[in-house]
Each structure stands twice: as C-alpha cells, then as structure tokens.
GROMACS .gro file of C-alpha atoms in nm:
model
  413
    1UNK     CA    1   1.690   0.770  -0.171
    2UNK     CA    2   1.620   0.419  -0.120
    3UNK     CA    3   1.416   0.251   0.179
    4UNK     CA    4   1.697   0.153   0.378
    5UNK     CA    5   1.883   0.497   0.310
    6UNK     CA    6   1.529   0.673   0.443
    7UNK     CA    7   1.516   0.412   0.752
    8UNK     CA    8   1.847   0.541   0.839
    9UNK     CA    9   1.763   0.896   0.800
   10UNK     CA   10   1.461   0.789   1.001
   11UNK     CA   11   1.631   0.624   1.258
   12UNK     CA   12   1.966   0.852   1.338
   13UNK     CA   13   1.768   1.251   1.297
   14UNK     CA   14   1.467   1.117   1.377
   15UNK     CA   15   1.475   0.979   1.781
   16UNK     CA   16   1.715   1.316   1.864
   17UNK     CA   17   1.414   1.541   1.659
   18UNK     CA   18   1.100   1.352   1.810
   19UNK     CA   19   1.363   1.339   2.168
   20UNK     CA   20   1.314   1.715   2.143
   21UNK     CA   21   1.014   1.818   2.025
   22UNK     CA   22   0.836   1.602   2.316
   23UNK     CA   23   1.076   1.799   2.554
   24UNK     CA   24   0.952   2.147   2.438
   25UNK     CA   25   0.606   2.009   2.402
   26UNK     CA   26   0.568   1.908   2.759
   27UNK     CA   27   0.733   2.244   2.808
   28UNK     CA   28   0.431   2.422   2.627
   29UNK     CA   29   0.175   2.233   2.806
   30UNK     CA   30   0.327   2.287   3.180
   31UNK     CA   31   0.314   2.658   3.088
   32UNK     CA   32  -0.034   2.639   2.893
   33UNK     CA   33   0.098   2.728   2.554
   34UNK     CA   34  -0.074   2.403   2.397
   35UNK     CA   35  -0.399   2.478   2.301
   36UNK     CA   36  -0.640   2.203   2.268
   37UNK     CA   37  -0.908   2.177   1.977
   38UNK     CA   38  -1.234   2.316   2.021
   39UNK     CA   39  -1.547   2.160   1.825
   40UNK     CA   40  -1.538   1.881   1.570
   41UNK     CA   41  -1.236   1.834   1.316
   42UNK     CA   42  -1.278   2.079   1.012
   43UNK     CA   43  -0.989   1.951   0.778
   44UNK     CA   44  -0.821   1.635   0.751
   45UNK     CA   45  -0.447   1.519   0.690
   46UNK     CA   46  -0.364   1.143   0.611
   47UNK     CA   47   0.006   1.104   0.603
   48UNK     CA   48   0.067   0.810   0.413
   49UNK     CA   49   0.455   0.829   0.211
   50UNK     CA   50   0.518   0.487   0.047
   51UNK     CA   51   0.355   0.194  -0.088
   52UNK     CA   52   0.053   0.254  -0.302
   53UNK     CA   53  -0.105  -0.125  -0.255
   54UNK     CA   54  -0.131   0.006   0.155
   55UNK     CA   55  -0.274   0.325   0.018
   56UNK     CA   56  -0.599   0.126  -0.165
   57UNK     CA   57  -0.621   0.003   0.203
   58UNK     CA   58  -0.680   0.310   0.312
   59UNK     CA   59  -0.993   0.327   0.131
   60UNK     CA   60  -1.220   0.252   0.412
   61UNK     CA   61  -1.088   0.486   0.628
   62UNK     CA   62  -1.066   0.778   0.343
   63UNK     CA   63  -1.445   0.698   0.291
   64UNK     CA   64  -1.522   0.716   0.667
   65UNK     CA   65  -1.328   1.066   0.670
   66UNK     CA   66  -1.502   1.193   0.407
   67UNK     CA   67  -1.807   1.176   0.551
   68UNK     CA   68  -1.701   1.316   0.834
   69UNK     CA   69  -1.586   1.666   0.739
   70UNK     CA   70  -1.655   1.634   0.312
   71UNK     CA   71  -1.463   1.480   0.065
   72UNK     CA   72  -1.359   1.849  -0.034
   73UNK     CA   73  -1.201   1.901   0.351
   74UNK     CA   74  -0.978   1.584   0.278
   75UNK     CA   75  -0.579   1.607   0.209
   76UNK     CA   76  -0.301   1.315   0.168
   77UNK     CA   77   0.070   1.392   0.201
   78UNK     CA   78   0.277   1.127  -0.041
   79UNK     CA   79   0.542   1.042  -0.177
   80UNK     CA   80   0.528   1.214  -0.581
   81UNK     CA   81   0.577   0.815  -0.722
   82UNK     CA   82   0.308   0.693  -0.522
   83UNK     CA   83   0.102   0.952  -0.586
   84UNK     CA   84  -0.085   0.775  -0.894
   85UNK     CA   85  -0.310   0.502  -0.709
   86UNK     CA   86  -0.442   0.790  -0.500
   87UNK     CA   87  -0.564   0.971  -0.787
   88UNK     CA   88  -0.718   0.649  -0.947
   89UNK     CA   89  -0.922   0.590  -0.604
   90UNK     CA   90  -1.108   0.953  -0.664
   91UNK     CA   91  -1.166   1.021  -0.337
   92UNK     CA   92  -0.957   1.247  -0.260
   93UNK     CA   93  -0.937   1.591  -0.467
   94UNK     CA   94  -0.648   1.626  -0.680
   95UNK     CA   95  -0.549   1.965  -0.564
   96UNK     CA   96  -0.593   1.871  -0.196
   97UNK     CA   97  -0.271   1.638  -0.242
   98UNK     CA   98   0.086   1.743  -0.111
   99UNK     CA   99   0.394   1.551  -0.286
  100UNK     CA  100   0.716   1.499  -0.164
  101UNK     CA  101   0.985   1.384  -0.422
  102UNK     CA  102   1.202   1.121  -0.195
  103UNK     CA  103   1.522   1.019  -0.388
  104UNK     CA  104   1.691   1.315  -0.349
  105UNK     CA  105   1.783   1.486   0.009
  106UNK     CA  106   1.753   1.817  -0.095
  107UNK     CA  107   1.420   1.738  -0.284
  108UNK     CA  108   1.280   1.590   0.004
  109UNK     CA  109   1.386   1.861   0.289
  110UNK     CA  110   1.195   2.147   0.014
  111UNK     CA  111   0.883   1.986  -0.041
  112UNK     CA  112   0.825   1.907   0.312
  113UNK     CA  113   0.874   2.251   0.453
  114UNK     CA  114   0.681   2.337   0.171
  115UNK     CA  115   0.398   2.119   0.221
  116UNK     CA  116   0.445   2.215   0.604
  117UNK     CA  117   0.392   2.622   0.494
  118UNK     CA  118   0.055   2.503   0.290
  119UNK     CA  119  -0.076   2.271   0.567
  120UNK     CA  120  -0.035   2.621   0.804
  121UNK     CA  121  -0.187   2.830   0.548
  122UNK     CA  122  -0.484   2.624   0.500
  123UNK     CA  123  -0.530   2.558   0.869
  124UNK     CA  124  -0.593   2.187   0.869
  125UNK     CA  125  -0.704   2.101   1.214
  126UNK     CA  126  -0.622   1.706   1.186
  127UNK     CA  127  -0.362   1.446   1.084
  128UNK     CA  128  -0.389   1.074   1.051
  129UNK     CA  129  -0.041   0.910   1.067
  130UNK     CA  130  -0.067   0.600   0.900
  131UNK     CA  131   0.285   0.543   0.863
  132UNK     CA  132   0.309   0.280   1.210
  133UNK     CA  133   0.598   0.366   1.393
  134UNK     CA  134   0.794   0.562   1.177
  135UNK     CA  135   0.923   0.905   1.274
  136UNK     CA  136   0.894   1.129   1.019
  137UNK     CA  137   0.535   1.172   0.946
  138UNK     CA  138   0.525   1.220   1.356
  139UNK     CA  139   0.743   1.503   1.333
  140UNK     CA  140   0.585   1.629   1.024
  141UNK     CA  141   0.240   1.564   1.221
  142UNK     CA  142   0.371   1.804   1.502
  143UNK     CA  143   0.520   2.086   1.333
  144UNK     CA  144   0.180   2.144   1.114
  145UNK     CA  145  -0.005   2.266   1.382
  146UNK     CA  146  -0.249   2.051   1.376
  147UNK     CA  147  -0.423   2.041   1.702
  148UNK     CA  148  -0.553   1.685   1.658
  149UNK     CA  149  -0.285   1.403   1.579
  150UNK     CA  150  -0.375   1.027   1.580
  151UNK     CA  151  -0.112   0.764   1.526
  152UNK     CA  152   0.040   0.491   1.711
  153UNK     CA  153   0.261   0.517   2.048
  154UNK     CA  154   0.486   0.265   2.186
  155UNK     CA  155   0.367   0.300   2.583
  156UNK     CA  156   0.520   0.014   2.773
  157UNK     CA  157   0.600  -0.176   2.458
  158UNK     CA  158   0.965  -0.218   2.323
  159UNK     CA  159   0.836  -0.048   2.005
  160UNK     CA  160   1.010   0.241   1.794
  161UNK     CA  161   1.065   0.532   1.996
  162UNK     CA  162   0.907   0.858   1.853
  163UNK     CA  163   0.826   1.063   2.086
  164UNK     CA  164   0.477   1.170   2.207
  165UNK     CA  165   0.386   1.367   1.976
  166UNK     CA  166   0.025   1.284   1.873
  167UNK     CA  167  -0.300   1.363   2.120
  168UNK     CA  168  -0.432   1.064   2.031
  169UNK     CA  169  -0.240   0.823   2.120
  170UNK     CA  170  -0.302   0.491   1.980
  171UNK     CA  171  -0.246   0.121   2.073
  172UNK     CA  172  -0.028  -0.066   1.820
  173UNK     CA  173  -0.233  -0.393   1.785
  174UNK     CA  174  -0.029  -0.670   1.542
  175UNK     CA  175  -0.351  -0.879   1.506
  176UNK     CA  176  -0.569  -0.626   1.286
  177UNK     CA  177  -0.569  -0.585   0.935
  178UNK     CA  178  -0.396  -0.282   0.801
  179UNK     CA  179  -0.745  -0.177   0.643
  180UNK     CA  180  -0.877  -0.155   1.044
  181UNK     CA  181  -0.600  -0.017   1.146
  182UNK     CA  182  -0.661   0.312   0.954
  183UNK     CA  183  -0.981   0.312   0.993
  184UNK     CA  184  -0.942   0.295   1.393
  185UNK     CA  185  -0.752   0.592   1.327
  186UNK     CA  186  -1.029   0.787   1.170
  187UNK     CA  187  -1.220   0.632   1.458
  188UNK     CA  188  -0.999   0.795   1.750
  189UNK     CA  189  -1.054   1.114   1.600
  190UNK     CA  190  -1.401   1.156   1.756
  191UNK     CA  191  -1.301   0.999   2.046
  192UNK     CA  192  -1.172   1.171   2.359
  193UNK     CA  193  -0.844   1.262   2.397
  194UNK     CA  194  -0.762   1.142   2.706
  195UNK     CA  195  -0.869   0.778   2.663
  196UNK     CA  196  -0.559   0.572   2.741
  197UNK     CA  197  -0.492   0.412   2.530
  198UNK     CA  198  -0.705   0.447   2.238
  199UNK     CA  199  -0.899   0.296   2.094
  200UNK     CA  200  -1.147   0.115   2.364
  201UNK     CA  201  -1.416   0.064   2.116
  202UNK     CA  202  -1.507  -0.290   1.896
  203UNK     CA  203  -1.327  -0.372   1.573
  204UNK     CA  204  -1.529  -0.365   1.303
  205UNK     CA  205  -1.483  -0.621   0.979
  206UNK     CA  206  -1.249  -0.525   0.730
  207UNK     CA  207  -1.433  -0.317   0.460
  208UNK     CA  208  -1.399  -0.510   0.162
  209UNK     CA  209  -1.557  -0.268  -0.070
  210UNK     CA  210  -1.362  -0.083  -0.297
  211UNK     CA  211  -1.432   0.211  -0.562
  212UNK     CA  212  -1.438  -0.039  -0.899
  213UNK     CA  213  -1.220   0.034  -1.159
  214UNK     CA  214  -1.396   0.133  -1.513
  215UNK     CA  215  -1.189   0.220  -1.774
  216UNK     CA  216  -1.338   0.328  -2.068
  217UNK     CA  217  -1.361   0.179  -2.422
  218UNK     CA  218  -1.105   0.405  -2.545
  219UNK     CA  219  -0.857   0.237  -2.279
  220UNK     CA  220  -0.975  -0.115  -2.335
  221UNK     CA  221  -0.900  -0.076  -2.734
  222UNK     CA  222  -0.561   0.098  -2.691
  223UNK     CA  223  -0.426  -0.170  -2.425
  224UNK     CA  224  -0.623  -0.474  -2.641
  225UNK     CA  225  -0.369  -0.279  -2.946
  226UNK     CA  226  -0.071  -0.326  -2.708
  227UNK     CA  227  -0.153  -0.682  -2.655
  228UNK     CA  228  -0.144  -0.764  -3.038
  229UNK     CA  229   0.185  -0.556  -3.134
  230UNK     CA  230   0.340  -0.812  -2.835
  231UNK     CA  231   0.132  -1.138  -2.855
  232UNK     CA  232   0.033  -1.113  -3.257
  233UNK     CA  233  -0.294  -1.291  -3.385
  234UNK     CA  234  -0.255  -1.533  -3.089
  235UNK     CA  235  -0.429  -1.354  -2.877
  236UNK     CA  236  -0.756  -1.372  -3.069
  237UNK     CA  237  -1.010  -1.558  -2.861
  238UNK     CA  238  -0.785  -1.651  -2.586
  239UNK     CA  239  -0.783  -1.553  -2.233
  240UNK     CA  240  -0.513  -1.433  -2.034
  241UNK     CA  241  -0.276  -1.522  -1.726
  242UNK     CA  242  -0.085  -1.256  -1.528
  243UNK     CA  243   0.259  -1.348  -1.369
  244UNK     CA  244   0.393  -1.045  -1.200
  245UNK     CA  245   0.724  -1.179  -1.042
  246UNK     CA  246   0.810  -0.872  -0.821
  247UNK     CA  247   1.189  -0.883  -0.943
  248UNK     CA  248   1.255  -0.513  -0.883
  249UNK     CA  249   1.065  -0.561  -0.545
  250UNK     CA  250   1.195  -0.306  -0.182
  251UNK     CA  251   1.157  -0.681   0.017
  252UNK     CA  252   1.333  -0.913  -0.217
  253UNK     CA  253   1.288  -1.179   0.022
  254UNK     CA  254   0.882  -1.148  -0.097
  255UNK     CA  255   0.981  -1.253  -0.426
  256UNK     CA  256   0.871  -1.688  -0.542
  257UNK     CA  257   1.184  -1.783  -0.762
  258UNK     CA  258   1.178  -1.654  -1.051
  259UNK     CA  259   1.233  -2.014  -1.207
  260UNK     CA  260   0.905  -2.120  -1.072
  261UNK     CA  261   0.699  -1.831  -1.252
  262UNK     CA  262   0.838  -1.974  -1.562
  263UNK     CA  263   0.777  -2.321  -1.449
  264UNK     CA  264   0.375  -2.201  -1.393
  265UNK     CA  265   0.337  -2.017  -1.722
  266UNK     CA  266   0.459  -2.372  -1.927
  267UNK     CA  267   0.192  -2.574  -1.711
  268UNK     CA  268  -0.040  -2.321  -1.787
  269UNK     CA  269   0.031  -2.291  -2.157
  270UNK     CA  270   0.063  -2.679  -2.179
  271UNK     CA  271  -0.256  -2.739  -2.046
  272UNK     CA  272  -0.461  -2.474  -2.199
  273UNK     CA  273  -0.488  -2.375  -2.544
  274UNK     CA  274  -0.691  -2.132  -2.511
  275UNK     CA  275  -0.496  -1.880  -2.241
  276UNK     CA  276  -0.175  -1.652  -2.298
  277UNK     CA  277   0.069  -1.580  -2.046
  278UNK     CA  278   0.140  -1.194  -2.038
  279UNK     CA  279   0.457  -1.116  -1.753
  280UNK     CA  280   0.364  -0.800  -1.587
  281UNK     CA  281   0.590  -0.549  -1.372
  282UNK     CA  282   0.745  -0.204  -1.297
  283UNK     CA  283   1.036  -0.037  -1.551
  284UNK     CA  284   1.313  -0.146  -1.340
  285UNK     CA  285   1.217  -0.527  -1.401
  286UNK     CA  286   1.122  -0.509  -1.754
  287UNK     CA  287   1.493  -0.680  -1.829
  288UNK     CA  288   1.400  -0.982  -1.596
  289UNK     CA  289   1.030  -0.981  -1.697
  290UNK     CA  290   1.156  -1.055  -2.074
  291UNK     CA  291   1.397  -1.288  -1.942
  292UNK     CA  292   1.103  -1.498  -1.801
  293UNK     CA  293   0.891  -1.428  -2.060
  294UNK     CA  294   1.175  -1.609  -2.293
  295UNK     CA  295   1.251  -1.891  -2.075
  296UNK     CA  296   0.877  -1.991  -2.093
  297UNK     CA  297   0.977  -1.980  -2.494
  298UNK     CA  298   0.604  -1.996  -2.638
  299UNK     CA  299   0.470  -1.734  -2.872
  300UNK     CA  300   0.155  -1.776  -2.677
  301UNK     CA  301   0.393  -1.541  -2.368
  302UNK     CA  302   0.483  -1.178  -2.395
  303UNK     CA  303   0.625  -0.933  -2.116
  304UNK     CA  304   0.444  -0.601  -2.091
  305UNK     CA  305   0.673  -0.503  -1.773
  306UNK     CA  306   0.741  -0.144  -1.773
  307UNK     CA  307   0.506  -0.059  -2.098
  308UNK     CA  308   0.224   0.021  -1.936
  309UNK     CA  309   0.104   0.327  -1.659
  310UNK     CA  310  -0.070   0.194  -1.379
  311UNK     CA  311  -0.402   0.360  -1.473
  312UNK     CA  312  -0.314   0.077  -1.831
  313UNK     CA  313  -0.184  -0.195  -1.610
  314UNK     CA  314  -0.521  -0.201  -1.431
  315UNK     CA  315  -0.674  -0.189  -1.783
  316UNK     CA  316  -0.524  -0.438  -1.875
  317UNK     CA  317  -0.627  -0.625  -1.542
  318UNK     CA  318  -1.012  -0.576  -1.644
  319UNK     CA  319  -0.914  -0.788  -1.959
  320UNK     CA  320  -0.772  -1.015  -1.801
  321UNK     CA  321  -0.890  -1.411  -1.627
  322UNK     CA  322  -0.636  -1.458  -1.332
  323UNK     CA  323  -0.347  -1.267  -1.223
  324UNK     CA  324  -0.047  -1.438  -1.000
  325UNK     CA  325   0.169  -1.217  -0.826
  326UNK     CA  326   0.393  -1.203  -0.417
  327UNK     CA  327   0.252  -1.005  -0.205
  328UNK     CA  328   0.321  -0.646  -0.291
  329UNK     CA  329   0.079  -0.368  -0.443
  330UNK     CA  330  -0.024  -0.543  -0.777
  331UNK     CA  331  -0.272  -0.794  -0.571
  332UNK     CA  332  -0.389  -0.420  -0.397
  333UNK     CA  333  -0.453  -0.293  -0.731
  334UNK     CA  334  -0.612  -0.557  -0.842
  335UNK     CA  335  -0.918  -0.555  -0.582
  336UNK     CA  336  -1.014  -0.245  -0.789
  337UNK     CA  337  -1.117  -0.496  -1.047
  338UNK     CA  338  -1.277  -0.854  -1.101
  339UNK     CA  339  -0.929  -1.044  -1.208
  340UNK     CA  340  -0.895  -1.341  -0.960
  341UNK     CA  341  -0.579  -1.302  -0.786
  342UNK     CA  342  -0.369  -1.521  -0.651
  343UNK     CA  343  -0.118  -1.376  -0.389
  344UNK     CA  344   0.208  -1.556  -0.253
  345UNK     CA  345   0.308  -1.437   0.078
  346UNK     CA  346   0.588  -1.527   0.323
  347UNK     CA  347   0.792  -1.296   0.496
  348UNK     CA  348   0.431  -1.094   0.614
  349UNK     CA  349   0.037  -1.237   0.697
  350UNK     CA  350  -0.197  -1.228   0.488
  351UNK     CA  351  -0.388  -1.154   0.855
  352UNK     CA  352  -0.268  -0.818   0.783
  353UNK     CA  353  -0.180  -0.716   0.461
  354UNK     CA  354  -0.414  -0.927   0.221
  355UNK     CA  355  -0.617  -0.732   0.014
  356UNK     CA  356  -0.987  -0.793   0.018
  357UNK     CA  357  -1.250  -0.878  -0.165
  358UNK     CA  358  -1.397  -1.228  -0.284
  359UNK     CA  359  -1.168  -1.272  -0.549
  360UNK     CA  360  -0.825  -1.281  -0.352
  361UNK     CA  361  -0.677  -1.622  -0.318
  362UNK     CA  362  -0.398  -1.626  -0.045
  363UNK     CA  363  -0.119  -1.900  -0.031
  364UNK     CA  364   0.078  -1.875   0.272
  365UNK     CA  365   0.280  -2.166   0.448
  366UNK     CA  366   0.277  -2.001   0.806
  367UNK     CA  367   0.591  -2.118   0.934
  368UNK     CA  368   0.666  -2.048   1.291
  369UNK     CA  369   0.943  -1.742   1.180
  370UNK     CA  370   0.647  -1.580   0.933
  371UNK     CA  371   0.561  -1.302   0.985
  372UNK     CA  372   0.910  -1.177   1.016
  373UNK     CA  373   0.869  -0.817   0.851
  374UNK     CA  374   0.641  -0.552   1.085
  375UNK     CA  375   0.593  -0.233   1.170
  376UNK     CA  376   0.822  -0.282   1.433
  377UNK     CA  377   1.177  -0.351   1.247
  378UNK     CA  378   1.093  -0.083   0.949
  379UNK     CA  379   1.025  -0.398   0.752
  380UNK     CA  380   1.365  -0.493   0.744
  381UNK     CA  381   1.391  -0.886   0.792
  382UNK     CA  382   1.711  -1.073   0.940
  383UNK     CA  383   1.629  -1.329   0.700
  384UNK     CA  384   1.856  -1.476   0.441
  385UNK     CA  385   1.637  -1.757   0.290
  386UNK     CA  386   1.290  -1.721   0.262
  387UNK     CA  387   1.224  -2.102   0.286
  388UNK     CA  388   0.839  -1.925   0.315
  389UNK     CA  389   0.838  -1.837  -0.047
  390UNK     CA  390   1.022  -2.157  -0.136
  391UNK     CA  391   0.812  -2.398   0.036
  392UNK     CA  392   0.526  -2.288  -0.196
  393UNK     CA  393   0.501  -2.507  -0.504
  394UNK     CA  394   0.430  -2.504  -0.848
  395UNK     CA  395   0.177  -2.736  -0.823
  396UNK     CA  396   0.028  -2.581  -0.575
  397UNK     CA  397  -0.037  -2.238  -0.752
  398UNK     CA  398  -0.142  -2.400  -1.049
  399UNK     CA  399  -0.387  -2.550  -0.852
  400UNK     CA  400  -0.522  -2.229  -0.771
  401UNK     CA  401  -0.489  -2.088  -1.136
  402UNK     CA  402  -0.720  -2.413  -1.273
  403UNK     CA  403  -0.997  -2.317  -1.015
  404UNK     CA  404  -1.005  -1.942  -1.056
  405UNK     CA  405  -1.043  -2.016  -1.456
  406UNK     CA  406  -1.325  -2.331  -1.387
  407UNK     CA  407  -1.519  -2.102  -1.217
  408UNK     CA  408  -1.482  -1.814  -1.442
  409UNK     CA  409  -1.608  -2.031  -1.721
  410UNK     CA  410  -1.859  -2.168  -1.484
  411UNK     CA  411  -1.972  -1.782  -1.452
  412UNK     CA  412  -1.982  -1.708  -1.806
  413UNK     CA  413  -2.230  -2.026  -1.935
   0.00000   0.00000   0.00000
C-alpha cells in the first residue's frame, strides 16, 4: 500500500473505529470495568510504523526506556521494511520486535491481529505511540490491553481526531524536536495520569548521542571491493562525495532538482582531483541515480543506488568525507557515523526533524509557507512548487561541501 493509500485507510476506518472504541471505553469506566495500572510499568511497547531516519530519533527515548524496565522488557511494533535500522541501533532485542508487512491489505490486517494476540500473551503493560496523530497505532494501542498508553491528543486544538484512547494524554507541541518529543513520551509514563495535559515538566536538550556505527574489517574490504568493480583504479587515494538525490522519495516535493546534484558533483570533481563522486539511493531510484551519475559524465562518478543493504550503505558512509542528501532518513543514518552531512530541507524544519550531532550541516531558506508538511495534515503538502528546495543554490551547497572537506583535512594533519 502506499502512504497516501494508508492515510486514507487511516482517515475513512479510522475516526468511525477510534469514534467507537472511546464510546465503549467511557462505557467501561462509568461502570468500573477499566482497570487502572498498579505499580511501575513492567514491559514496554513503542509503536513506531514508517520511516526509519525518525526511528534513529527514537534513540534517546529507547535508551531512557531501557533503563527503566531493562533493555530485555523493551518491544517495537514496525513496519517489516523499516525494520532494518532498528536492528542496526541494538537496543532493542531482535526477538522482542513485531512486523507488520504494509503493501498488502490482507498482509497488514494478519500481522496486526497477530502482533495484537502476542502483545496479550506476553502481557505488556505499556505503549508509546510515536506515530503523532495518526489513528492506527491508537487503536492498535487500545485493543492490546495495555493499561498504560501515552501519545498525543488533540484537546481544544483543531488537530486529527482519534479518539481518547490513551491514559496519558499528551500535549502536541510543534516547537520540539521529534527526538524530545519521544522522549517526553517515555517521560509521561512515570508521571501521573491525571495531569492535564501532560507533560508539565522542563524540556530537556535534544540527546545528540547516538550508538556509533562500527562495521568491521570484513565489511570495510567487501564495500572498498564494490567501490573498485564501479569506480576502477580511480578510486585509489581519493576521497569520496555522497549525493543521495531522494528521487524515489514518499514527499517528492523534499527532493533539490535533480539537475543541480549533477551540477554539484562537476564543481566538485572540477575542483578537486583528489575526491570521487559516488550517487547513493534506494532500488527504486537506481535508474535515476545512473542517470545522474552519467550526466556528471566523469569516470571519477559511479552510482551505487540500490547495490548496497543499509547495514553496507552505512559502511560505505564510514569510508566516506561528506555526504549531501534532502532531508529524509539517509542524513538520520548518517549520525550513526562521522561523514559530514549536509542536509537540504524545505517543505519541514530542521527545528524538528534535523538529525543531531556536530557533524550535521542544515541548509534551509525558511520561507514564510515552510514548514508546510506536519503531523497535522499526515504530511501531505498542498504545495505544487517547492520554491524552498529551489531557492537553494549550487553554490551554496558547494560552499558547504569545501568546508566540511577543509576541516577534515585540517583534522587529519
């Protein structure tokens, strides 16, 4: 199914499900059927379905979980083609995650009632809906029987309706990062209930610590391998450049033209002799990634799109000088590691979505319709031309790519 087809979905079962379900569950607490938790949490859900870059996040809150109830005690519902970053983070046991395969109907109804039957049977006392203001994970939050749920509710705001579902109810704030946002979550948890509306407690910074990435020699020789079958002996002694232009991308109005990738790889390959340009990106862009590759016409520029796993692609990131990519999961992935990235963004803030760490270098015009993608239109924009992405120039970004590379070579003397 594809985003907009699970929106709708979403949108049309989900308000007459959530609709009901609050109906019967005000029902079971006027005639005392609801029975509220007793002691601290035990287990712990995070429902988290798409978009692996959001799930590295997640890491801070995963961590502050963990040591709340053991890393052992920890589950994560997901989607089965996002599943991979979650296992490459390590915190969360491998057979403590539930997949749900998403692009069929009938795939997707099974798996959830069966992950529904093994939530039940293992008791898990807790969910964390990190999904904003989407209904499904509410209703799957409800029917688990977890007597704990935290996620967001509208209450006077002209937000999604969904219900109210969770006991912890809390307040959608636009201004935090996502990476606070979940871990206020984890937060409200130990808070009380009744606090309306959560949370009434400080912020704290953005954790911009991450598990680092370490792949081992093995890995670095078989993807070093790859680079020679594509690049030949030119890659001897040179460093490389990552363009990932995002051309198979859910929010194509994310996406710099495609025109200008190729016009940064020349500048870069005119200017030093000593760097290769290496296109990166998923197996449904591998036919535009070559097509860039080509228009950049240097033998010094090959296209790895849709050759590599993820666990390689961040491999290959570890090899790698400076990677330049839109804002999408690549620039999450890549705060596993210690490439310098350099992330476009438009249509969303990097206020709330940039990922962290030292070595992230935002570019972001901040026009008075940006951000115009949220948690509160399912991330579907009205916009038909993102003047954000195309007010960003070449010159610009190359800009960027010549100071992440000085002070690399700064580092290494």
């Amino acid at each position: 199914m594809q985003p907009k087809t699970i929106g709708n979905i979403d949108s049309w079962a989900g308000r007459p499900i959530c609709l009901a379900l609050t109906a019967f569950r005000r029902f079971a607490r006027v005639a005392g059927l609801e029975r509220k938790p007793e002691g601290p949490p035990r287990k712990i859900l995070f429902l988290k379905l798409i978009e692996q870059g959001a799930t590295v996040q997640a890491y801070g809150a995963l961590r502050r979980a963990a040591e709340l109830v053991g890393r052992e005690n920890l589950y994560f519902c997901v989607f089965d083609e996002n599943r991979e970053i979650l296992d490459l983070l390590g915190i969360v046991p491998p057979e403590n995650v539930l997949e749900i395969r998403r692009h069929k109907f009938g795939g997707f109804v099974f798996d959830s009632l069966r992950a529904l039957w093994r939530v039940r049977r293992l008791r898990i006392d807790a969910t964390l809906d990190l999904e904003s203001f989407a209904r499904a994970p509410a209703i799957f939050a409800y029917l688990c029987g977890a007597r704990r749920r935290v996620g967001l509710h509208r209450f006077t705001s002209e937000a999604l309706y969904r219900g109210d579902l969770m006991t912890h109810r809390v307040f959608y704030n636009p201004y935090l990062h996502c990476a606070q946002f979940f871990e206020s979550l984890v937060m409200a948890l130990e808070r009380d209930a009744e606090e309306t509306p959560l949370l009434k407690a400080p912020v704290e910074p953005a954790d911009a610590e991450r598990p680092r990435f370490e792949p081992t020699k093995a890995e670095r020789e078989a993807v070093r391998e790859l680079l020679v079958r594509e690049l030949g002996q030119t890659m001897a002694g040179r460093r490389i450049v990552l363009l990932n232009p995002n051309a198979g991308d859910m929010l194509p109005i994310r996406r710099w033209p495609q025109e200008r990738f190729v016009s940064l790889g020349k500048a870069i390959l005119a200017r030093h002799e000593d760097v290769a340009i290496v296109v990166t990106g998923a197996p449904n862009e591998r036919d535009t990634a070559e097509r860039v590759c080509q228009a950049i016409g240097s033998e010094r520029s090959a296209s790895l799109a849709g050759k590599t796993t993820l666990r390689e692609l961040l491999v290959l990131y570890t090899l790698a000088d400076v990677l330049v990519t839109n804002d999408s999961g690549p620039g999450h992935f890549a705060s596993l590691t210690d490439i310098d990235t350099v992330v476009l963004f438009g249509p969303e803030t990097p206020r709330v979505f940039s990922p962290l760490g030292s070595r992230t270098h935002v570019i972001w015009k901040g026009l008075a319709c940006s951000p115009c993608v949220s948690a509160l239109n399912y991330r579907f924009s009205p916009c038909n031309d993102n003047v954000c992405m195309q007010m960003i120039g070449v010159d610009e970004v190359y800009a960027a790519v010549e100071r992440c590379l000085a002070a690399r070579n700064a580092q290494a003397k």
